Amino acid sequence: MKLGILKESPGENRVAMLPESVAILKGLKVDVLVQKDAGENAFAPDKEFEDAGATLETREKVISQSDVLVTIHQLSKDEMKKLKKGQVLLAVLNPFFNKETIEALAKGGVVSFSLDVIPRTTRAQAMDILSSQATVAGYKAVLDAANIFGSFLPMFMTAAGTIKPAKIMIIGAGVAGLQAIATSRKLGAVVEAFDVRTAAREEVKSLGAKFVEVEGAQEDQSAGGYAVEQSEEYKKKQQQAVHDHAVKSDIIICTAQIPGRKAPLILKKETVEGMKPGSVIIDLAASSGGNCELTKNNEVVVHKQVKIIGNSNYPSQLPTDSSRMLGKNIVNFLKLIIGDDGALNLNFEDDIVAGTCVTKEGEIVHEKIKAAYQS
Ligand code: NAD
């Protein structure tokens, strides 16, 4: 089979895989087509893709000749119309928020897999792009905040006086939040974290941060380890607790998300107004509405000398390792749909293959996504 890798649009520096992953696919007897300059912004030149066994092609040819097309972001509307019936598309489709795209893919008979809905099971861990990219986001968010913040992060005792360590608050201690805690601690800051999942408590503590508990959070075992929507009473209680800690913080990293829903609103405008001038808020949940009331996606808002950075795509700012991790995740998924002879082998009996498939044979086949569209 032929597998095609596309160059991403301007503003996205990553590429779906680096040459090292292409070499693995070649070993699996797959012919790989790569759009010219696809790896340029991730510092992976065309020559390295060729040396790994790929054939360089124009975008049009990669799209028309590939049995399996791999891209991070979605294709344009015109390009989607050119996909053939039965052609396989692997991308981060963000399907809960992109009904129109998913309906168009279904209509075109495309077999689409959305890499952001790969089941979060133990067997799928090596394919989990949400985790690998959240690791990058948590790390880079802290570095960005440290860069912007007007004071040191670590404590210093110098002849010019003692410098107090910065206080960093992390909202949401999932993959990105835990990485943000680890990075903040390595830089010497004093860190505290909030989460609604009690399982996060020990993880937060093991990284040397304080876990701030707000009692009364709802948890649901059937949510697969994810957070669920909280009651109005809890939300108010949490906003107050966050307020009390936020006004003493120098930096806040927001990472709280609920899959398939708008991000919970946790930092109110009044809380931001109570923070010290020069404080920095990084909102990693910006693209799904943000955890802070003042966040604007892909914008920097300055409110009463507090900077609020709405950035949900830090992985693009660390393109080489982000692409390396993405490529490894994608190859691990592809191994499930490539037969011994290198041909496409779609086995929908496999729970990961079935759980990642969004459209096939003209239908939307992912039950949770279908249900979300109907509600
Ligand atoms: P996420 O990006 O969906 O959310 C980030 C964090 O925000 C989560 O910890 C969540 O509990 C928290 N959150 C949501 N609402 C909140 C609120 N109102 N207040 C405070 N915090 C709130 O989550 P994620 O980082 O992708 O991971 C979530 C879970 O999935 C974790 O339990 C993680 O261990 C698990 N996980 C499992 C696998 C696997 O088994 N393959 C892989 C990765 C993550």
Short mmCIF file of N, CA, C and O in Angstrom, two decimals, residues 189-304:
data_model
loop_
_atom_site.label_atom_id
_atom_site.label_comp_id
_atom_site.label_asym_id
_atom_site.label_seq_id
_atom_site.Cartn_x
_atom_site.Cartn_y
_atom_site.Cartn_z
N ALA A 189 10.50 26.62 41.35
CA ALA A 189 9.32 27.34 41.86
C ALA A 189 8.61 26.52 42.95
O ALA A 189 8.81 25.31 43.06
N VAL A 190 7.80 27.20 43.73
CA VAL A 190 6.93 26.54 44.70
C VAL A 190 5.61 26.29 43.98
O VAL A 190 5.03 27.22 43.39
N VAL A 191 5.14 25.04 44.00
CA VAL A 191 4.01 24.69 43.13
C VAL A 191 2.84 24.10 43.91
O VAL A 191 3.03 23.28 44.81
N GLU A 192 1.63 24.52 43.53
CA GLU A 192 0.42 23.85 44.05
C GLU A 192 -0.51 23.55 42.88
O GLU A 192 -0.44 24.21 41.84
N ALA A 193 -1.35 22.54 43.07
CA ALA A 193 -2.20 22.11 41.94
C ALA A 193 -3.60 21.73 42.41
O ALA A 193 -3.79 21.25 43.52
N PHE A 194 -4.56 21.97 41.50
CA PHE A 194 -5.97 21.60 41.71
C PHE A 194 -6.36 20.52 40.71
O PHE A 194 -5.94 20.58 39.56
N ASP A 195 -7.18 19.60 41.12
CA ASP A 195 -7.83 18.70 40.16
C ASP A 195 -9.11 18.18 40.80
O ASP A 195 -9.24 18.19 42.03
N VAL A 196 -10.05 17.74 39.97
CA VAL A 196 -11.29 17.18 40.52
C VAL A 196 -11.17 15.68 40.74
O VAL A 196 -12.02 15.07 41.38
N ARG A 197 -10.13 15.07 40.17
CA ARG A 197 -9.96 13.62 40.34
C ARG A 197 -9.08 13.36 41.55
O ARG A 197 -7.96 13.88 41.63
N THR A 198 -9.57 12.52 42.47
CA THR A 198 -8.77 12.25 43.67
C THR A 198 -7.50 11.48 43.32
O THR A 198 -6.49 11.61 44.00
N ALA A 199 -7.54 10.73 42.19
CA ALA A 199 -6.35 9.96 41.78
C ALA A 199 -5.17 10.89 41.50
O ALA A 199 -4.01 10.46 41.56
N ALA A 200 -5.46 12.14 41.21
CA ALA A 200 -4.37 13.08 40.87
C ALA A 200 -3.57 13.48 42.11
O ALA A 200 -2.42 13.91 42.00
N ARG A 201 -4.19 13.31 43.29
CA ARG A 201 -3.56 13.81 44.53
C ARG A 201 -2.15 13.24 44.73
O ARG A 201 -1.18 13.98 44.90
N GLU A 202 -2.04 11.90 44.68
CA GLU A 202 -0.75 11.27 44.95
C GLU A 202 0.28 11.62 43.88
O GLU A 202 1.46 11.78 44.16
N GLU A 203 -0.20 11.74 42.63
CA GLU A 203 0.72 12.07 41.53
C GLU A 203 1.29 13.48 41.73
O GLU A 203 2.48 13.72 41.55
N VAL A 204 0.43 14.39 42.14
CA VAL A 204 0.86 15.78 42.38
C VAL A 204 1.89 15.81 43.51
O VAL A 204 2.96 16.42 43.40
N LYS A 205 1.56 15.09 44.58
CA LYS A 205 2.45 15.09 45.75
C LYS A 205 3.81 14.46 45.42
O LYS A 205 4.85 14.92 45.87
N SER A 206 3.76 13.40 44.60
CA SER A 206 5.02 12.71 44.28
C SER A 206 5.97 13.61 43.48
O SER A 206 7.17 13.35 43.42
N LEU A 207 5.42 14.64 42.85
CA LEU A 207 6.28 15.55 42.08
C LEU A 207 6.74 16.75 42.93
O LEU A 207 7.34 17.70 42.43
N GLY A 208 6.39 16.72 44.21
CA GLY A 208 6.87 17.78 45.11
C GLY A 208 5.98 19.01 45.13
O GLY A 208 6.41 20.09 45.53
N ALA A 209 4.73 18.87 44.67
CA ALA A 209 3.81 20.02 44.71
C ALA A 209 2.74 19.77 45.77
O ALA A 209 2.54 18.64 46.21
N LYS A 210 2.04 20.84 46.14
CA LYS A 210 0.97 20.71 47.13
C LYS A 210 -0.35 20.49 46.38
O LYS A 210 -0.60 21.18 45.38
N PHE A 211 -1.15 19.53 46.83
CA PHE A 211 -2.45 19.30 46.19
C PHE A 211 -3.51 20.08 46.96
O PHE A 211 -3.65 19.92 48.17
N VAL A 212 -4.22 20.94 46.29
CA VAL A 212 -5.27 21.73 46.96
C VAL A 212 -6.60 21.03 46.73
O VAL A 212 -7.05 20.88 45.59
N GLU A 213 -7.19 20.58 47.81
CA GLU A 213 -8.41 19.78 47.70
C GLU A 213 -9.65 20.67 47.83
O GLU A 213 -9.72 21.51 48.72
N VAL A 214 -10.58 20.50 46.92
CA VAL A 214 -11.89 21.15 47.08
C VAL A 214 -12.88 20.01 47.22
O VAL A 214 -13.07 19.22 46.29
N GLU A 215 -13.48 19.89 48.40
CA GLU A 215 -14.33 18.72 48.65
C GLU A 215 -15.63 18.76 47.86
O GLU A 215 -16.14 19.83 47.55
N GLY A 216 -16.13 17.57 47.53
CA GLY A 216 -17.45 17.46 46.89
C GLY A 216 -17.39 17.27 45.38
O GLY A 216 -18.41 17.38 44.70
N ALA A 217 -16.20 16.98 44.83
CA ALA A 217 -16.10 16.79 43.37
C ALA A 217 -16.78 15.49 42.97
O ALA A 217 -16.73 14.50 43.69
N GLN A 218 -17.43 15.52 41.80
CA GLN A 218 -18.07 14.30 41.28
C GLN A 218 -17.08 13.54 40.42
O GLN A 218 -16.37 14.14 39.62
N GLU A 219 -17.08 12.21 40.59
CA GLU A 219 -16.23 11.38 39.75
C GLU A 219 -17.10 10.27 39.18
O GLU A 219 -18.10 9.89 39.78
N ASP A 220 -16.73 9.79 38.00
CA ASP A 220 -17.53 8.75 37.37
C ASP A 220 -16.58 7.69 36.81
O ASP A 220 -15.79 7.99 35.90
N GLN A 221 -16.65 6.49 37.37
CA GLN A 221 -15.74 5.41 36.94
C GLN A 221 -15.89 5.12 35.44
O GLN A 221 -14.92 4.78 34.77
N SER A 222 -17.12 5.32 34.91
CA SER A 222 -17.34 4.98 33.50
C SER A 222 -16.74 6.03 32.56
O SER A 222 -16.76 5.86 31.34
N ALA A 223 -16.20 7.12 33.12
CA ALA A 223 -15.60 8.17 32.25
C ALA A 223 -14.18 7.81 31.84
O ALA A 223 -13.49 8.63 31.23
N GLY A 224 -13.72 6.60 32.18
CA GLY A 224 -12.40 6.12 31.74
C GLY A 224 -11.25 6.93 32.29
O GLY A 224 -10.26 7.16 31.59
N GLY A 225 -11.36 7.39 33.53
CA GLY A 225 -10.25 8.12 34.14
C GLY A 225 -10.30 9.62 33.88
O GLY A 225 -9.48 10.38 34.37
N TYR A 226 -11.26 10.04 33.06
CA TYR A 226 -11.40 11.47 32.76
C TYR A 226 -12.26 12.18 33.80
O TYR A 226 -13.04 11.54 34.52
N ALA A 227 -12.17 13.52 33.81
CA ALA A 227 -13.03 14.32 34.68
C ALA A 227 -14.42 14.39 34.06
O ALA A 227 -14.60 14.19 32.86
N VAL A 228 -15.41 14.68 34.91
CA VAL A 228 -16.77 14.88 34.40
C VAL A 228 -17.24 16.28 34.80
O VAL A 228 -16.64 16.93 35.66
N GLU A 229 -18.32 16.72 34.17
CA GLU A 229 -18.91 18.03 34.47
C GLU A 229 -19.29 18.08 35.95
O GLU A 229 -19.85 17.12 36.49
N GLN A 230 -19.00 19.20 36.62
CA GLN A 230 -19.27 19.33 38.06
C GLN A 230 -20.58 20.08 38.31
O GLN A 230 -21.08 20.81 37.44
N SER A 231 -21.11 19.93 39.53
CA SER A 231 -22.36 20.61 39.88
C SER A 231 -22.11 22.12 40.03
O SER A 231 -20.97 22.54 40.23
N GLU A 232 -23.18 22.89 39.95
CA GLU A 232 -23.05 24.36 40.08
C GLU A 232 -22.48 24.71 41.45
O GLU A 232 -21.65 25.62 41.59
N GLU A 233 -22.93 23.96 42.48
CA GLU A 233 -22.46 24.23 43.85
C GLU A 233 -20.94 24.02 43.94
O GLU A 233 -20.21 24.84 44.49
N TYR A 234 -20.47 22.90 43.33
CA TYR A 234 -19.02 22.62 43.38
C TYR A 234 -18.25 23.70 42.62
O TYR A 234 -17.22 24.19 43.08
N LYS A 235 -18.79 24.10 41.45
CA LYS A 235 -18.09 25.08 40.62
C LYS A 235 -17.85 26.37 41.41
O LYS A 235 -16.78 26.96 41.37
N LYS A 236 -18.89 26.79 42.16
CA LYS A 236 -18.77 28.04 42.95
C LYS A 236 -17.71 27.87 44.03
O LYS A 236 -16.88 28.75 44.26
N LYS A 237 -17.76 26.72 44.70
CA LYS A 237 -16.81 26.44 45.78
C LYS A 237 -15.37 26.41 45.22
O LYS A 237 -14.44 26.97 45.79
N GLN A 238 -15.23 25.79 44.05
CA GLN A 238 -13.89 25.70 43.45
C GLN A 238 -13.39 27.08 43.01
O GLN A 238 -12.24 27.42 43.23
N GLN A 239 -14.30 27.86 42.41
CA GLN A 239 -13.88 29.20 41.97
C GLN A 239 -13.38 30.03 43.15
O GLN A 239 -12.41 30.77 43.05
N GLN A 240 -14.05 29.87 44.31
CA GLN A 240 -13.61 30.62 45.50
C GLN A 240 -12.25 30.13 45.98
O GLN A 240 -11.35 30.93 46.28
N ALA A 241 -12.09 28.79 46.02
CA ALA A 241 -10.80 28.23 46.47
C ALA A 241 -9.69 28.65 45.52
O ALA A 241 -8.60 29.05 45.95
N VAL A 242 -9.96 28.56 44.23
CA VAL A 242 -8.96 28.96 43.24
C VAL A 242 -8.62 30.44 43.42
O VAL A 242 -7.46 30.84 43.39
N HIS A 243 -9.66 31.24 43.65
CA HIS A 243 -9.44 32.69 43.85
C HIS A 243 -8.46 32.93 45.00
O HIS A 243 -7.49 33.68 44.86
N ASP A 244 -8.71 32.25 46.13
CA ASP A 244 -7.88 32.48 47.32
C ASP A 244 -6.41 32.13 47.05
O ASP A 244 -5.52 32.79 47.57
N HIS A 245 -6.19 31.09 46.24
CA HIS A 245 -4.81 30.69 45.95
C HIS A 245 -4.22 31.50 44.79
O HIS A 245 -3.04 31.83 44.79
N ALA A 246 -5.07 31.85 43.83
CA ALA A 246 -4.59 32.56 42.64
C ALA A 246 -4.01 33.94 42.98
O ALA A 246 -3.00 34.34 42.42
N VAL A 247 -4.67 34.62 43.91
CA VAL A 247 -4.20 35.99 44.21
C VAL A 247 -2.81 35.99 44.86
O VAL A 247 -2.13 37.00 44.88
N LYS A 248 -2.40 34.81 45.35
CA LYS A 248 -1.04 34.71 45.93
C LYS A 248 -0.05 34.11 44.92
O LYS A 248 1.11 33.94 45.23
N SER A 249 -0.54 33.74 43.72
CA SER A 249 0.34 33.08 42.73
C SER A 249 0.96 34.09 41.78
O SER A 249 0.38 35.15 41.51
N ASP A 250 2.13 33.74 41.25
CA ASP A 250 2.78 34.58 40.24
C ASP A 250 2.45 34.09 38.83
O ASP A 250 2.35 34.87 37.90
N ILE A 251 2.34 32.77 38.73
CA ILE A 251 2.08 32.16 37.42
C ILE A 251 0.98 31.10 37.59
O ILE A 251 1.00 30.36 38.58
N ILE A 252 0.03 31.08 36.67
CA ILE A 252 -0.99 30.02 36.68
C ILE A 252 -0.96 29.31 35.32
O ILE A 252 -0.98 29.98 34.28
N ILE A 253 -0.90 27.99 35.36
CA ILE A 253 -0.97 27.22 34.11
C ILE A 253 -2.31 26.48 34.14
O ILE A 253 -2.55 25.65 35.02
N CYS A 254 -3.18 26.79 33.20
CA CYS A 254 -4.51 26.16 33.14
C CYS A 254 -4.48 25.00 32.15
O CYS A 254 -4.10 25.20 30.99
N THR A 255 -4.91 23.84 32.60
CA THR A 255 -4.92 22.67 31.69
C THR A 255 -6.22 21.87 31.79
O THR A 255 -6.32 20.80 31.20
N ALA A 256 -7.19 22.36 32.57
CA ALA A 256 -8.39 21.54 32.85
C ALA A 256 -9.29 21.38 31.63
O ALA A 256 -9.68 22.37 31.00
N GLN A 257 -9.59 20.14 31.31
CA GLN A 257 -10.45 19.86 30.15
C GLN A 257 -11.41 18.74 30.47
O GLN A 257 -11.13 17.91 31.36
N ILE A 258 -12.52 18.70 29.75
CA ILE A 258 -13.46 17.58 29.85
C ILE A 258 -13.68 17.12 28.40
O ILE A 258 -14.14 17.92 27.58
N PRO A 259 -13.31 15.87 28.08
CA PRO A 259 -13.38 15.44 26.68
C PRO A 259 -14.74 15.70 26.03
O PRO A 259 -15.78 15.41 26.61
N GLY A 260 -14.72 16.28 24.84
CA GLY A 260 -15.93 16.50 24.07
C GLY A 260 -16.79 17.66 24.54
O GLY A 260 -17.89 17.87 24.02
N ARG A 261 -16.31 18.40 25.55
CA ARG A 261 -17.10 19.51 26.08
C ARG A 261 -16.26 20.77 26.12
O ARG A 261 -15.05 20.73 26.01
N LYS A 262 -16.96 21.88 26.39
CA LYS A 262 -16.27 23.15 26.60
C LYS A 262 -15.44 23.03 27.88
O LYS A 262 -15.87 22.36 28.83
N ALA A 263 -14.28 23.65 27.89
CA ALA A 263 -13.42 23.58 29.09
C ALA A 263 -14.12 24.25 30.28
O ALA A 263 -14.84 25.23 30.10
N PRO A 264 -13.92 23.73 31.50
CA PRO A 264 -14.59 24.36 32.65
C PRO A 264 -14.02 25.75 32.93
O PRO A 264 -12.81 25.96 32.84
N LEU A 265 -14.92 26.66 33.28
CA LEU A 265 -14.50 28.04 33.61
C LEU A 265 -14.13 28.08 35.09
O LEU A 265 -14.98 27.88 35.96
N ILE A 266 -12.87 28.31 35.38
CA ILE A 266 -12.39 28.20 36.76
C ILE A 266 -11.81 29.52 37.28
O ILE A 266 -11.96 29.86 38.45
N LEU A 267 -11.19 30.29 36.41
CA LEU A 267 -10.59 31.57 36.83
C LEU A 267 -11.47 32.71 36.36
O LEU A 267 -11.53 33.01 35.16
N LYS A 268 -12.14 33.37 37.30
CA LYS A 268 -13.05 34.45 36.93
C LYS A 268 -12.26 35.75 36.72
O LYS A 268 -11.14 35.90 37.22
N LYS A 269 -12.91 36.69 36.06
CA LYS A 269 -12.30 38.00 35.80
C LYS A 269 -11.88 38.66 37.12
O LYS A 269 -10.78 39.21 37.25
N GLU A 270 -12.76 38.57 38.14
CA GLU A 270 -12.45 39.19 39.45
C GLU A 270 -11.18 38.58 40.05
O GLU A 270 -10.43 39.27 40.73
N THR A 271 -10.97 37.29 39.80
CA THR A 271 -9.76 36.63 40.34
C THR A 271 -8.52 37.21 39.66
O THR A 271 -7.53 37.54 40.31
N VAL A 272 -8.60 37.35 38.34
CA VAL A 272 -7.46 37.92 37.60
C VAL A 272 -7.19 39.33 38.15
O VAL A 272 -6.03 39.72 38.34
N GLU A 273 -8.25 40.06 38.41
CA GLU A 273 -8.08 41.44 38.90
C GLU A 273 -7.45 41.48 40.29
O GLU A 273 -6.87 42.47 40.70
N GLY A 274 -7.56 40.37 41.03
CA GLY A 274 -6.95 40.30 42.37
C GLY A 274 -5.49 39.88 42.33
O GLY A 274 -4.80 39.90 43.35
N MET A 275 -5.01 39.45 41.14
CA MET A 275 -3.62 38.97 41.04
C MET A 275 -2.65 40.16 40.98
O MET A 275 -3.02 41.26 40.62
N LYS A 276 -1.37 39.83 41.33
CA LYS A 276 -0.36 40.90 41.35
C LYS A 276 -0.03 41.36 39.92
O LYS A 276 -0.01 40.53 39.00
N PRO A 277 0.26 42.65 39.74
CA PRO A 277 0.72 43.10 38.41
C PRO A 277 1.95 42.29 38.01
O PRO A 277 2.79 41.99 38.86
N GLY A 278 2.04 41.94 36.74
CA GLY A 278 3.19 41.15 36.26
C GLY A 278 2.95 39.65 36.30
O GLY A 278 3.77 38.87 35.80
N SER A 279 1.84 39.23 36.89
CA SER A 279 1.53 37.78 36.93
C SER A 279 1.24 37.28 35.51
O SER A 279 0.84 38.06 34.63
N VAL A 280 1.42 36.00 35.33
CA VAL A 280 1.24 35.40 33.99
C VAL A 280 0.28 34.22 34.09
O VAL A 280 0.41 33.38 35.00
N ILE A 281 -0.69 34.17 33.18
CA ILE A 281 -1.59 33.01 33.10
C ILE A 281 -1.40 32.39 31.72
O ILE A 281 -1.47 33.08 30.70
N ILE A 282 -1.13 31.09 31.70
CA ILE A 282 -1.04 30.38 30.40
C ILE A 282 -2.24 29.46 30.35
O ILE A 282 -2.40 28.60 31.23
N ASP A 283 -3.09 29.62 29.35
CA ASP A 283 -4.30 28.81 29.26
C ASP A 283 -4.19 27.80 28.12
O ASP A 283 -4.39 28.14 26.95
N LEU A 284 -3.85 26.57 28.49
CA LEU A 284 -3.70 25.51 27.48
C LEU A 284 -5.05 25.01 26.98
O LEU A 284 -5.12 24.25 26.03
N ALA A 285 -6.12 25.40 27.69
CA ALA A 285 -7.46 24.96 27.28
C ALA A 285 -8.12 26.00 26.35
O ALA A 285 -9.32 25.93 26.09
N ALA A 286 -7.31 26.94 25.85
CA ALA A 286 -7.86 28.07 25.08
C ALA A 286 -8.75 27.64 23.90
O ALA A 286 -9.80 28.24 23.68
N SER A 287 -8.34 26.59 23.18
CA SER A 287 -9.10 26.26 21.97
C SER A 287 -10.48 25.68 22.30
O SER A 287 -11.38 25.68 21.46
N SER A 288 -10.66 25.18 23.51
CA SER A 288 -12.00 24.70 23.87
C SER A 288 -12.69 25.66 24.84
O SER A 288 -13.51 25.26 25.66
N GLY A 289 -12.34 26.93 24.77
CA GLY A 289 -13.05 27.96 25.55
C GLY A 289 -12.21 28.55 26.67
O GLY A 289 -12.49 29.63 27.14
N GLY A 290 -11.20 27.79 27.14
CA GLY A 290 -10.31 28.32 28.18
C GLY A 290 -10.84 28.11 29.59
O GLY A 290 -12.05 28.02 29.81
N ASN A 291 -9.93 28.01 30.55
CA ASN A 291 -10.29 27.92 31.98
C ASN A 291 -10.42 29.31 32.59
O ASN A 291 -10.90 29.47 33.70
N CYS A 292 -9.92 30.32 31.88
CA CYS A 292 -9.97 31.68 32.41
C CYS A 292 -10.99 32.49 31.59
O CYS A 292 -11.02 32.39 30.36
N GLU A 293 -11.79 33.26 32.31
CA GLU A 293 -12.85 34.03 31.65
C GLU A 293 -12.30 35.01 30.61
O GLU A 293 -12.99 35.35 29.65
N LEU A 294 -11.06 35.47 30.78
CA LEU A 294 -10.52 36.50 29.89
C LEU A 294 -9.69 35.93 28.73
O LEU A 294 -9.21 36.68 27.89
N THR A 295 -9.55 34.60 28.69
CA THR A 295 -8.72 33.99 27.64
C THR A 295 -9.32 34.21 26.27
O THR A 295 -10.52 34.08 26.06
N LYS A 296 -8.42 34.54 25.31
CA LYS A 296 -8.84 34.54 23.90
C LYS A 296 -7.91 33.59 23.18
O LYS A 296 -6.69 33.69 23.31
N ASN A 297 -8.50 32.65 22.42
CA ASN A 297 -7.68 31.64 21.75
C ASN A 297 -6.69 32.27 20.78
O ASN A 297 -7.04 33.16 20.00
N ASN A 298 -5.45 31.82 20.86
CA ASN A 298 -4.36 32.31 19.99
C ASN A 298 -4.08 33.80 20.14
O ASN A 298 -3.63 34.45 19.22
N GLU A 299 -4.43 34.35 21.32
CA GLU A 299 -4.16 35.78 21.55
C GLU A 299 -3.53 35.97 22.91
O GLU A 299 -3.67 35.12 23.80
N VAL A 300 -2.85 37.12 23.06
CA VAL A 300 -2.33 37.49 24.37
C VAL A 300 -3.18 38.65 24.86
O VAL A 300 -3.30 39.67 24.18
N VAL A 301 -3.81 38.48 26.01
CA VAL A 301 -4.65 39.54 26.57
C VAL A 301 -3.91 40.10 27.79
O VAL A 301 -3.41 39.34 28.61
N VAL A 302 -3.82 41.42 27.88
CA VAL A 302 -3.23 42.00 29.09
C VAL A 302 -4.35 42.72 29.83
O VAL A 302 -4.99 43.62 29.29
N HIS A 303 -4.63 42.26 31.06
CA HIS A 303 -5.71 42.84 31.84
C HIS A 303 -5.15 43.29 33.18
O HIS A 303 -4.66 42.47 33.96
N LYS A 304 -5.18 44.58 33.41
CA LYS A 304 -4.64 45.15 34.66
C LYS A 304 -3.24 44.60 34.95
O LYS A 304 -2.97 44.11 36.06
#
